[in-house]
């Protein structure tokens, strides 16, 4: 049986992606095989997942009842660390990029030094629609974004840093329309959706800082809530992560802008120079993200 089958003929034996299309109608006798790729969409079940989801749904309904004049709704999470001296995000396809950030990749992808990373903490404010009382859909996925960038070596993401960032967010002009009421004071109810990490989940130090916010801002209600473990992908802030990562495709943040602070083994020999280089890398990253808009709302990074 010396014969060959063309690629087209083989393709038409597979299950079509959509049988209603013109291409799909060409598939007549198919086999239970289709072209697909592995998807990272498998989430672990947890005994509290339905309770957590019901709690979040109830708070969204409360936000719709109180309305945008009374509620501040913020979703917060730490983005994946951004490396310095190597590709910040994998380049997967050609893309349009501002010539200010010219992409020039090394012929290797080695780690430049220990903990040469930046830690971005993302705070996404959500607009609340008017006249949608009792509907969860009143809490949208759009709004201004703030990103606090810290050195992964010289700093860390803790409950205290998140508390400071939240105060900064409430005082920013870009967030004023969503955080300040008509009398110039913060809106009386604050809802914060967080990840389940130890620096964010509503326990211990987070509760202490929440009490401080409640007293300092003279709030009527403060809700800090999280999804079940393994379900952080459903947090609203995750919708902002993909555009931020796409903007970094192929970008290499410099680690030696003011001169190399490393020896041949990658160990730090000049700490002051290291701080200057980290600061410049963080400023460069902030400039890239601050030039963005997501769903028509500004992105502020620093």
PDB file of C-alpha atoms in Angstrom:
ATOM      1  CA  UNK A   1       0.000   0.000   0.000  1.00  0.00           C
ATOM      2  CA  UNK A   2       2.308   2.639  -1.307  1.00  0.00           C
ATOM      3  CA  UNK A   3       0.215   5.814  -1.272  1.00  0.00           C
ATOM      4  CA  UNK A   4       0.212   9.162   0.504  1.00  0.00           C
ATOM      5  CA  UNK A   5      -2.567  11.318   1.928  1.00  0.00           C
ATOM      6  CA  UNK A   6      -2.432  15.065   1.563  1.00  0.00           C
ATOM      7  CA  UNK A   7      -2.498  17.316   4.595  1.00  0.00           C
ATOM      8  CA  UNK A   8      -5.885  18.697   3.557  1.00  0.00           C
ATOM      9  CA  UNK A   9      -7.425  15.244   3.395  1.00  0.00           C
ATOM     10  CA  UNK A  10      -6.041  14.383   6.816  1.00  0.00           C
ATOM     11  CA  UNK A  11      -7.332  17.652   8.230  1.00  0.00           C
ATOM     12  CA  UNK A  12     -10.855  16.985   6.975  1.00  0.00           C
ATOM     13  CA  UNK A  13     -10.944  13.738   8.907  1.00  0.00           C
ATOM     14  CA  UNK A  14     -10.526  15.650  12.170  1.00  0.00           C
ATOM     15  CA  UNK A  15     -13.379  17.146  14.145  1.00  0.00           C
ATOM     16  CA  UNK A  16     -13.885  20.728  12.879  1.00  0.00           C
ATOM     17  CA  UNK A  17     -13.601  23.667  15.224  1.00  0.00           C
ATOM     18  CA  UNK A  18     -17.085  24.832  14.265  1.00  0.00           C
ATOM     19  CA  UNK A  19     -19.363  22.704  12.107  1.00  0.00           C
ATOM     20  CA  UNK A  20     -21.547  25.687  11.161  1.00  0.00           C
ATOM     21  CA  UNK A  21     -18.818  27.402   9.142  1.00  0.00           C
ATOM     22  CA  UNK A  22     -18.110  26.831   5.444  1.00  0.00           C
ATOM     23  CA  UNK A  23     -14.868  25.093   6.357  1.00  0.00           C
ATOM     24  CA  UNK A  24     -16.658  22.937   8.901  1.00  0.00           C
ATOM     25  CA  UNK A  25     -19.220  21.747   6.343  1.00  0.00           C
ATOM     26  CA  UNK A  26     -16.434  20.159   4.302  1.00  0.00           C
ATOM     27  CA  UNK A  27     -15.862  17.641   7.091  1.00  0.00           C
ATOM     28  CA  UNK A  28     -18.012  14.601   6.291  1.00  0.00           C
ATOM     29  CA  UNK A  29     -16.659  11.445   7.910  1.00  0.00           C
ATOM     30  CA  UNK A  30     -14.641  12.485  10.934  1.00  0.00           C
ATOM     31  CA  UNK A  31     -12.731  10.636  13.619  1.00  0.00           C
ATOM     32  CA  UNK A  32     -12.751  11.575  17.333  1.00  0.00           C
ATOM     33  CA  UNK A  33      -9.596  13.647  16.986  1.00  0.00           C
ATOM     34  CA  UNK A  34      -9.226  17.412  16.800  1.00  0.00           C
ATOM     35  CA  UNK A  35      -6.476  19.998  16.706  1.00  0.00           C
ATOM     36  CA  UNK A  36      -6.071  21.599  20.094  1.00  0.00           C
ATOM     37  CA  UNK A  37      -3.431  22.684  22.531  1.00  0.00           C
ATOM     38  CA  UNK A  38      -3.039  22.226  26.252  1.00  0.00           C
ATOM     39  CA  UNK A  39      -5.004  24.796  28.224  1.00  0.00           C
ATOM     40  CA  UNK A  40      -4.031  26.035  31.668  1.00  0.00           C
ATOM     41  CA  UNK A  41      -7.658  26.231  32.754  1.00  0.00           C
ATOM     42  CA  UNK A  42      -7.907  23.342  35.197  1.00  0.00           C
ATOM     43  CA  UNK A  43      -8.636  24.585  38.694  1.00  0.00           C
ATOM     44  CA  UNK A  44      -8.589  22.523  41.842  1.00  0.00           C
ATOM     45  CA  UNK A  45     -11.816  22.003  43.720  1.00  0.00           C
ATOM     46  CA  UNK A  46     -11.979  23.292  47.269  1.00  0.00           C
ATOM     47  CA  UNK A  47     -14.512  22.651  49.987  1.00  0.00           C
ATOM     48  CA  UNK A  48     -15.049  26.392  50.491  1.00  0.00           C
ATOM     49  CA  UNK A  49     -15.299  27.404  46.848  1.00  0.00           C
ATOM     50  CA  UNK A  50     -19.103  27.689  46.811  1.00  0.00           C
ATOM     51  CA  UNK A  51     -19.170  29.578  50.105  1.00  0.00           C
ATOM     52  CA  UNK A  52     -16.545  32.045  48.859  1.00  0.00           C
ATOM     53  CA  UNK A  53     -18.326  32.504  45.547  1.00  0.00           C
ATOM     54  CA  UNK A  54     -21.641  33.116  47.310  1.00  0.00           C
ATOM     55  CA  UNK A  55     -19.988  35.691  49.579  1.00  0.00           C
ATOM     56  CA  UNK A  56     -18.505  37.542  46.609  1.00  0.00           C
ATOM     57  CA  UNK A  57     -21.838  37.459  44.782  1.00  0.00           C
ATOM     58  CA  UNK A  58     -23.613  38.869  47.829  1.00  0.00           C
ATOM     59  CA  UNK A  59     -21.111  41.718  48.179  1.00  0.00           C
ATOM     60  CA  UNK A  60     -21.483  42.578  44.501  1.00  0.00           C
ATOM     61  CA  UNK A  61     -25.247  42.761  44.995  1.00  0.00           C
ATOM     62  CA  UNK A  62     -24.730  45.033  48.010  1.00  0.00           C
ATOM     63  CA  UNK A  63     -22.488  47.256  45.882  1.00  0.00           C
ATOM     64  CA  UNK A  64     -25.195  47.482  43.222  1.00  0.00           C
ATOM     65  CA  UNK A  65     -27.800  48.454  45.835  1.00  0.00           C
ATOM     66  CA  UNK A  66     -25.666  51.159  47.452  1.00  0.00           C
ATOM     67  CA  UNK A  67     -24.543  52.414  44.060  1.00  0.00           C
ATOM     68  CA  UNK A  68     -21.441  54.191  42.753  1.00  0.00           C
ATOM     69  CA  UNK A  69     -21.918  57.192  45.048  1.00  0.00           C
ATOM     70  CA  UNK A  70     -21.388  55.087  48.168  1.00  0.00           C
ATOM     71  CA  UNK A  71     -19.002  52.245  47.279  1.00  0.00           C
ATOM     72  CA  UNK A  72     -15.326  51.929  46.353  1.00  0.00           C
ATOM     73  CA  UNK A  73     -14.629  48.548  44.740  1.00  0.00           C
ATOM     74  CA  UNK A  74     -10.961  47.580  44.296  1.00  0.00           C
ATOM     75  CA  UNK A  75      -9.419  44.289  43.199  1.00  0.00           C
ATOM     76  CA  UNK A  76      -5.767  43.742  44.126  1.00  0.00           C
ATOM     77  CA  UNK A  77      -3.109  41.155  43.370  1.00  0.00           C
ATOM     78  CA  UNK A  78       0.624  40.885  42.760  1.00  0.00           C
ATOM     79  CA  UNK A  79       1.595  40.321  39.161  1.00  0.00           C
ATOM     80  CA  UNK A  80       4.270  37.798  38.234  1.00  0.00           C
ATOM     81  CA  UNK A  81       7.736  39.139  38.966  1.00  0.00           C
ATOM     82  CA  UNK A  82       9.422  40.954  36.086  1.00  0.00           C
ATOM     83  CA  UNK A  83      13.065  39.882  35.602  1.00  0.00           C
ATOM     84  CA  UNK A  84      15.868  42.368  35.006  1.00  0.00           C
ATOM     85  CA  UNK A  85      18.501  41.658  32.380  1.00  0.00           C
ATOM     86  CA  UNK A  86      16.463  39.045  30.508  1.00  0.00           C
ATOM     87  CA  UNK A  87      13.285  39.005  28.467  1.00  0.00           C
ATOM     88  CA  UNK A  88      10.467  40.383  30.613  1.00  0.00           C
ATOM     89  CA  UNK A  89       7.823  38.427  28.686  1.00  0.00           C
ATOM     90  CA  UNK A  90       8.238  35.798  26.008  1.00  0.00           C
ATOM     91  CA  UNK A  91       7.979  37.084  22.448  1.00  0.00           C
ATOM     92  CA  UNK A  92       5.422  34.926  20.670  1.00  0.00           C
ATOM     93  CA  UNK A  93       4.477  36.904  17.569  1.00  0.00           C
ATOM     94  CA  UNK A  94       5.386  40.095  15.681  1.00  0.00           C
ATOM     95  CA  UNK A  95       3.935  43.168  17.314  1.00  0.00           C
ATOM     96  CA  UNK A  96       3.859  46.935  16.999  1.00  0.00           C
ATOM     97  CA  UNK A  97       6.140  48.594  19.509  1.00  0.00           C
ATOM     98  CA  UNK A  98       7.205  52.160  20.184  1.00  0.00           C
ATOM     99  CA  UNK A  99      10.715  52.764  18.868  1.00  0.00           C
ATOM    100  CA  UNK A 100      11.708  54.156  22.255  1.00  0.00           C
ATOM    101  CA  UNK A 101      11.793  50.579  23.545  1.00  0.00           C
ATOM    102  CA  UNK A 102      13.766  48.826  20.854  1.00  0.00           C
ATOM    103  CA  UNK A 103      13.844  45.070  21.247  1.00  0.00           C
ATOM    104  CA  UNK A 104      17.314  43.552  21.141  1.00  0.00           C
ATOM    105  CA  UNK A 105      17.609  40.092  22.637  1.00  0.00           C
ATOM    106  CA  UNK A 106      20.766  38.333  23.751  1.00  0.00           C
ATOM    107  CA  UNK A 107      21.650  34.940  22.353  1.00  0.00           C
ATOM    108  CA  UNK A 108      21.080  33.413  25.793  1.00  0.00           C
ATOM    109  CA  UNK A 109      18.494  33.577  28.543  1.00  0.00           C
ATOM    110  CA  UNK A 110      20.662  33.111  31.604  1.00  0.00           C
ATOM    111  CA  UNK A 111      19.894  34.645  34.983  1.00  0.00           C
ATOM    112  CA  UNK A 112      22.044  37.747  35.400  1.00  0.00           C
ATOM    113  CA  UNK A 113      22.176  37.682  39.186  1.00  0.00           C
ATOM    114  CA  UNK A 114      20.351  36.531  42.264  1.00  0.00           C
ATOM    115  CA  UNK A 115      16.838  37.970  42.730  1.00  0.00           C
ATOM    116  CA  UNK A 116      17.191  40.479  39.890  1.00  0.00           C
ATOM    117  CA  UNK A 117      13.445  40.995  39.691  1.00  0.00           C
ATOM    118  CA  UNK A 118      10.797  43.649  40.140  1.00  0.00           C
ATOM    119  CA  UNK A 119       7.561  42.939  42.012  1.00  0.00           C
ATOM    120  CA  UNK A 120       4.492  44.762  40.633  1.00  0.00           C
ATOM    121  CA  UNK A 121       1.438  45.096  42.888  1.00  0.00           C
ATOM    122  CA  UNK A 122      -1.643  45.835  40.778  1.00  0.00           C
ATOM    123  CA  UNK A 123      -4.663  47.740  42.116  1.00  0.00           C
ATOM    124  CA  UNK A 124      -7.671  47.766  39.798  1.00  0.00           C
ATOM    125  CA  UNK A 125     -10.622  50.009  40.623  1.00  0.00           C
ATOM    126  CA  UNK A 126     -13.982  48.845  39.278  1.00  0.00           C
ATOM    127  CA  UNK A 127     -16.679  51.194  38.079  1.00  0.00           C
ATOM    128  CA  UNK A 128     -20.175  50.531  39.400  1.00  0.00           C
ATOM    129  CA  UNK A 129     -23.086  51.127  37.059  1.00  0.00           C
ATOM    130  CA  UNK A 130     -26.050  53.219  38.109  1.00  0.00           C
ATOM    131  CA  UNK A 131     -29.652  52.028  38.207  1.00  0.00           C
ATOM    132  CA  UNK A 132     -28.720  48.337  38.429  1.00  0.00           C
ATOM    133  CA  UNK A 133     -29.998  47.671  41.927  1.00  0.00           C
ATOM    134  CA  UNK A 134     -29.745  44.035  42.919  1.00  0.00           C
ATOM    135  CA  UNK A 135     -27.708  42.984  39.879  1.00  0.00           C
ATOM    136  CA  UNK A 136     -24.178  41.623  40.236  1.00  0.00           C
ATOM    137  CA  UNK A 137     -23.394  42.882  36.740  1.00  0.00           C
ATOM    138  CA  UNK A 138     -23.443  46.423  38.119  1.00  0.00           C
ATOM    139  CA  UNK A 139     -19.836  45.886  39.219  1.00  0.00           C
ATOM    140  CA  UNK A 140     -17.893  46.101  35.973  1.00  0.00           C
ATOM    141  CA  UNK A 141     -14.391  44.955  35.062  1.00  0.00           C
ATOM    142  CA  UNK A 142     -13.227  48.400  33.903  1.00  0.00           C
ATOM    143  CA  UNK A 143     -11.592  51.268  35.721  1.00  0.00           C
ATOM    144  CA  UNK A 144      -8.252  52.969  36.381  1.00  0.00           C
ATOM    145  CA  UNK A 145      -5.226  50.880  37.326  1.00  0.00           C
ATOM    146  CA  UNK A 146      -2.373  51.606  39.713  1.00  0.00           C
ATOM    147  CA  UNK A 147       0.828  49.542  39.814  1.00  0.00           C
ATOM    148  CA  UNK A 148       3.327  49.830  42.654  1.00  0.00           C
ATOM    149  CA  UNK A 149       6.720  48.503  41.522  1.00  0.00           C
ATOM    150  CA  UNK A 150       9.213  47.284  44.110  1.00  0.00           C
ATOM    151  CA  UNK A 151      12.604  45.661  43.991  1.00  0.00           C
ATOM    152  CA  UNK A 152      12.407  41.927  44.484  1.00  0.00           C
ATOM    153  CA  UNK A 153      15.765  41.986  46.263  1.00  0.00           C
ATOM    154  CA  UNK A 154      15.590  45.097  48.423  1.00  0.00           C
ATOM    155  CA  UNK A 155      11.900  45.088  49.283  1.00  0.00           C
ATOM    156  CA  UNK A 156       8.975  42.699  49.568  1.00  0.00           C
ATOM    157  CA  UNK A 157       5.222  42.601  49.197  1.00  0.00           C
ATOM    158  CA  UNK A 158       3.652  42.617  52.664  1.00  0.00           C
ATOM    159  CA  UNK A 159       0.446  43.651  54.366  1.00  0.00           C
ATOM    160  CA  UNK A 160       2.117  46.930  55.344  1.00  0.00           C
ATOM    161  CA  UNK A 161       3.144  47.784  51.782  1.00  0.00           C
ATOM    162  CA  UNK A 162      -0.367  47.006  50.537  1.00  0.00           C
ATOM    163  CA  UNK A 163      -1.819  49.265  53.233  1.00  0.00           C
ATOM    164  CA  UNK A 164       0.439  52.108  52.116  1.00  0.00           C
ATOM    165  CA  UNK A 165      -0.451  51.515  48.467  1.00  0.00           C
ATOM    166  CA  UNK A 166      -4.163  51.644  49.254  1.00  0.00           C
ATOM    167  CA  UNK A 167      -3.763  55.051  50.892  1.00  0.00           C
ATOM    168  CA  UNK A 168      -1.890  56.235  47.805  1.00  0.00           C
ATOM    169  CA  UNK A 169      -4.665  54.944  45.539  1.00  0.00           C
ATOM    170  CA  UNK A 170      -7.361  56.752  47.503  1.00  0.00           C
ATOM    171  CA  UNK A 171      -5.446  60.010  47.127  1.00  0.00           C
ATOM    172  CA  UNK A 172      -4.658  59.775  43.408  1.00  0.00           C
ATOM    173  CA  UNK A 173      -6.346  62.100  40.945  1.00  0.00           C
ATOM    174  CA  UNK A 174      -6.877  59.271  38.425  1.00  0.00           C
ATOM    175  CA  UNK A 175      -9.031  57.436  40.994  1.00  0.00           C
ATOM    176  CA  UNK A 176     -10.817  60.473  42.394  1.00  0.00           C
ATOM    177  CA  UNK A 177     -14.043  59.940  40.445  1.00  0.00           C
ATOM    178  CA  UNK A 178     -14.366  56.431  41.904  1.00  0.00           C
ATOM    179  CA  UNK A 179     -13.064  57.006  45.433  1.00  0.00           C
ATOM    180  CA  UNK A 180     -14.227  60.456  46.557  1.00  0.00           C
ATOM    181  CA  UNK A 181     -17.820  61.457  47.239  1.00  0.00           C
ATOM    182  CA  UNK A 182     -19.359  64.831  46.443  1.00  0.00           C
ATOM    183  CA  UNK A 183     -18.411  66.268  49.839  1.00  0.00           C
ATOM    184  CA  UNK A 184     -14.717  65.619  49.142  1.00  0.00           C
ATOM    185  CA  UNK A 185     -14.419  62.701  51.580  1.00  0.00           C
ATOM    186  CA  UNK A 186     -13.748  59.041  50.755  1.00  0.00           C
ATOM    187  CA  UNK A 187     -16.879  57.087  49.945  1.00  0.00           C
ATOM    188  CA  UNK A 188     -18.250  55.413  53.090  1.00  0.00           C
ATOM    189  CA  UNK A 189     -18.056  51.769  51.948  1.00  0.00           C
ATOM    190  CA  UNK A 190     -14.877  50.109  50.672  1.00  0.00           C
ATOM    191  CA  UNK A 191     -14.770  46.613  49.166  1.00  0.00           C
ATOM    192  CA  UNK A 192     -11.387  45.044  48.432  1.00  0.00           C
ATOM    193  CA  UNK A 193     -11.011  41.773  46.551  1.00  0.00           C
ATOM    194  CA  UNK A 194      -7.634  40.166  47.243  1.00  0.00           C
ATOM    195  CA  UNK A 195      -5.697  37.010  46.495  1.00  0.00           C
ATOM    196  CA  UNK A 196      -5.238  34.266  49.062  1.00  0.00           C
ATOM    197  CA  UNK A 197      -1.535  34.928  49.611  1.00  0.00           C
ATOM    198  CA  UNK A 198      -0.179  35.490  53.132  1.00  0.00           C
ATOM    199  CA  UNK A 199       0.430  39.187  52.421  1.00  0.00           C
ATOM    200  CA  UNK A 200      -3.132  39.799  51.218  1.00  0.00           C
ATOM    201  CA  UNK A 201      -5.668  37.400  52.698  1.00  0.00           C
ATOM    202  CA  UNK A 202      -7.944  38.847  55.393  1.00  0.00           C
ATOM    203  CA  UNK A 203      -6.131  37.507  58.452  1.00  0.00           C
ATOM    204  CA  UNK A 204      -3.791  38.712  61.170  1.00  0.00           C
ATOM    205  CA  UNK A 205      -1.830  41.778  59.975  1.00  0.00           C
ATOM    206  CA  UNK A 206      -4.280  42.439  57.151  1.00  0.00           C
ATOM    207  CA  UNK A 207      -7.087  42.765  59.697  1.00  0.00           C
ATOM    208  CA  UNK A 208      -4.988  45.165  61.772  1.00  0.00           C
ATOM    209  CA  UNK A 209      -4.365  47.401  58.760  1.00  0.00           C
ATOM    210  CA  UNK A 210      -8.032  47.142  57.779  1.00  0.00           C
ATOM    211  CA  UNK A 211      -9.018  48.437  61.218  1.00  0.00           C
ATOM    212  CA  UNK A 212      -6.603  51.325  60.736  1.00  0.00           C
ATOM    213  CA  UNK A 213      -8.171  52.168  57.363  1.00  0.00           C
ATOM    214  CA  UNK A 214     -11.650  51.942  58.855  1.00  0.00           C
ATOM    215  CA  UNK A 215     -10.797  54.452  61.578  1.00  0.00           C
ATOM    216  CA  UNK A 216      -8.615  56.822  59.558  1.00  0.00           C
ATOM    217  CA  UNK A 217     -11.063  57.107  56.662  1.00  0.00           C
ATOM    218  CA  UNK A 218     -14.149  57.220  58.913  1.00  0.00           C
ATOM    219  CA  UNK A 219     -15.828  54.447  56.946  1.00  0.00           C
ATOM    220  CA  UNK A 220     -19.247  52.910  57.461  1.00  0.00           C
ATOM    221  CA  UNK A 221     -18.167  49.550  56.089  1.00  0.00           C
ATOM    222  CA  UNK A 222     -14.943  47.853  54.991  1.00  0.00           C
ATOM    223  CA  UNK A 223     -15.008  44.431  53.338  1.00  0.00           C
ATOM    224  CA  UNK A 224     -11.843  42.479  52.504  1.00  0.00           C
ATOM    225  CA  UNK A 225     -12.650  39.195  50.800  1.00  0.00           C
ATOM    226  CA  UNK A 226     -10.898  36.478  48.852  1.00  0.00           C
ATOM    227  CA  UNK A 227     -11.794  33.557  46.648  1.00  0.00           C
ATOM    228  CA  UNK A 228     -11.163  29.946  47.596  1.00  0.00           C
ATOM    229  CA  UNK A 229      -7.586  28.617  47.273  1.00  0.00           C
ATOM    230  CA  UNK A 230      -6.800  27.759  43.672  1.00  0.00           C
ATOM    231  CA  UNK A 231      -9.473  30.132  42.367  1.00  0.00           C
ATOM    232  CA  UNK A 232      -7.527  33.383  42.222  1.00  0.00           C
ATOM    233  CA  UNK A 233      -7.826  33.358  38.416  1.00  0.00           C
ATOM    234  CA  UNK A 234     -11.417  34.527  38.878  1.00  0.00           C
ATOM    235  CA  UNK A 235     -10.362  37.757  40.592  1.00  0.00           C
ATOM    236  CA  UNK A 236     -11.384  40.806  38.609  1.00  0.00           C
ATOM    237  CA  UNK A 237      -7.863  42.209  38.584  1.00  0.00           C
ATOM    238  CA  UNK A 238      -6.729  39.252  36.473  1.00  0.00           C
ATOM    239  CA  UNK A 239      -8.418  40.916  33.488  1.00  0.00           C
ATOM    240  CA  UNK A 240      -5.736  43.619  33.685  1.00  0.00           C
ATOM    241  CA  UNK A 241      -2.779  41.213  33.759  1.00  0.00           C
ATOM    242  CA  UNK A 242      -2.865  40.093  30.116  1.00  0.00           C
ATOM    243  CA  UNK A 243      -2.604  43.624  28.628  1.00  0.00           C
ATOM    244  CA  UNK A 244       0.233  44.428  31.027  1.00  0.00           C
ATOM    245  CA  UNK A 245       2.152  41.293  30.046  1.00  0.00           C
ATOM    246  CA  UNK A 246       1.557  41.877  26.344  1.00  0.00           C
ATOM    247  CA  UNK A 247       3.157  45.306  26.629  1.00  0.00           C
ATOM    248  CA  UNK A 248       6.366  43.676  27.895  1.00  0.00           C
ATOM    249  CA  UNK A 249       6.743  41.159  25.066  1.00  0.00           C
ATOM    250  CA  UNK A 250      10.399  41.106  24.090  1.00  0.00           C
ATOM    251  CA  UNK A 251      11.390  43.966  26.417  1.00  0.00           C
ATOM    252  CA  UNK A 252      14.672  43.575  28.309  1.00  0.00           C
ATOM    253  CA  UNK A 253      15.018  45.861  31.322  1.00  0.00           C
ATOM    254  CA  UNK A 254      18.664  46.965  31.707  1.00  0.00           C
ATOM    255  CA  UNK A 255      20.492  45.833  34.822  1.00  0.00           C
ATOM    256  CA  UNK A 256      23.674  47.869  34.256  1.00  0.00           C
ATOM    257  CA  UNK A 257      22.467  51.262  33.008  1.00  0.00           C
ATOM    258  CA  UNK A 258      24.840  53.147  35.342  1.00  0.00           C
ATOM    259  CA  UNK A 259      27.527  50.481  35.080  1.00  0.00           C
ATOM    260  CA  UNK A 260      27.748  46.894  36.203  1.00  0.00           C
ATOM    261  CA  UNK A 261      27.495  46.312  39.946  1.00  0.00           C
ATOM    262  CA  UNK A 262      28.254  42.587  39.564  1.00  0.00           C
ATOM    263  CA  UNK A 263      31.465  40.626  39.376  1.00  0.00           C
ATOM    264  CA  UNK A 264      32.126  37.733  37.020  1.00  0.00           C
ATOM    265  CA  UNK A 265      30.230  35.345  39.299  1.00  0.00           C
ATOM    266  CA  UNK A 266      27.118  37.540  39.433  1.00  0.00           C
ATOM    267  CA  UNK A 267      27.687  38.681  43.016  1.00  0.00           C
ATOM    268  CA  UNK A 268      27.054  42.293  44.034  1.00  0.00           C
ATOM    269  CA  UNK A 269      30.208  44.353  44.553  1.00  0.00           C
ATOM    270  CA  UNK A 270      28.683  47.857  44.707  1.00  0.00           C
ATOM    271  CA  UNK A 271      25.408  48.161  46.637  1.00  0.00           C
ATOM    272  CA  UNK A 272      24.849  51.849  45.899  1.00  0.00           C
ATOM    273  CA  UNK A 273      25.290  51.274  42.180  1.00  0.00           C
ATOM    274  CA  UNK A 274      22.959  48.290  42.450  1.00  0.00           C
ATOM    275  CA  UNK A 275      20.227  50.464  43.957  1.00  0.00           C
ATOM    276  CA  UNK A 276      20.637  53.007  41.155  1.00  0.00           C
ATOM    277  CA  UNK A 277      20.377  50.312  38.484  1.00  0.00           C
ATOM    278  CA  UNK A 278      17.296  48.780  40.118  1.00  0.00           C
ATOM    279  CA  UNK A 279      15.720  52.220  40.356  1.00  0.00           C
ATOM    280  CA  UNK A 280      16.318  52.888  36.667  1.00  0.00           C
ATOM    281  CA  UNK A 281      14.871  49.499  35.690  1.00  0.00           C
ATOM    282  CA  UNK A 282      11.788  50.202  37.798  1.00  0.00           C
ATOM    283  CA  UNK A 283      11.396  53.658  36.263  1.00  0.00           C
ATOM    284  CA  UNK A 284      11.665  52.193  32.762  1.00  0.00           C
ATOM    285  CA  UNK A 285       9.002  49.607  33.573  1.00  0.00           C
ATOM    286  CA  UNK A 286       6.766  52.298  35.068  1.00  0.00           C
ATOM    287  CA  UNK A 287       7.136  54.454  31.938  1.00  0.00           C
ATOM    288  CA  UNK A 288       6.080  51.548  29.711  1.00  0.00           C
ATOM    289  CA  UNK A 289       2.969  50.766  31.729  1.00  0.00           C
ATOM    290  CA  UNK A 290       2.032  54.392  32.409  1.00  0.00           C
ATOM    291  CA  UNK A 291       1.738  54.992  28.666  1.00  0.00           C
ATOM    292  CA  UNK A 292      -1.063  52.413  28.472  1.00  0.00           C
ATOM    293  CA  UNK A 293      -4.817  52.677  28.670  1.00  0.00           C
ATOM    294  CA  UNK A 294      -7.010  49.665  29.435  1.00  0.00           C
ATOM    295  CA  UNK A 295     -10.662  49.882  28.381  1.00  0.00           C
ATOM    296  CA  UNK A 296     -10.250  53.626  28.027  1.00  0.00           C
ATOM    297  CA  UNK A 297      -8.993  54.102  31.600  1.00  0.00           C
ATOM    298  CA  UNK A 298      -5.476  55.237  32.530  1.00  0.00           C
ATOM    299  CA  UNK A 299      -2.714  53.088  33.983  1.00  0.00           C
ATOM    300  CA  UNK A 300      -0.438  54.694  36.565  1.00  0.00           C
ATOM    301  CA  UNK A 301       2.776  52.958  37.595  1.00  0.00           C
ATOM    302  CA  UNK A 302       5.570  54.069  39.861  1.00  0.00           C
TER     303      UNK A 302
END
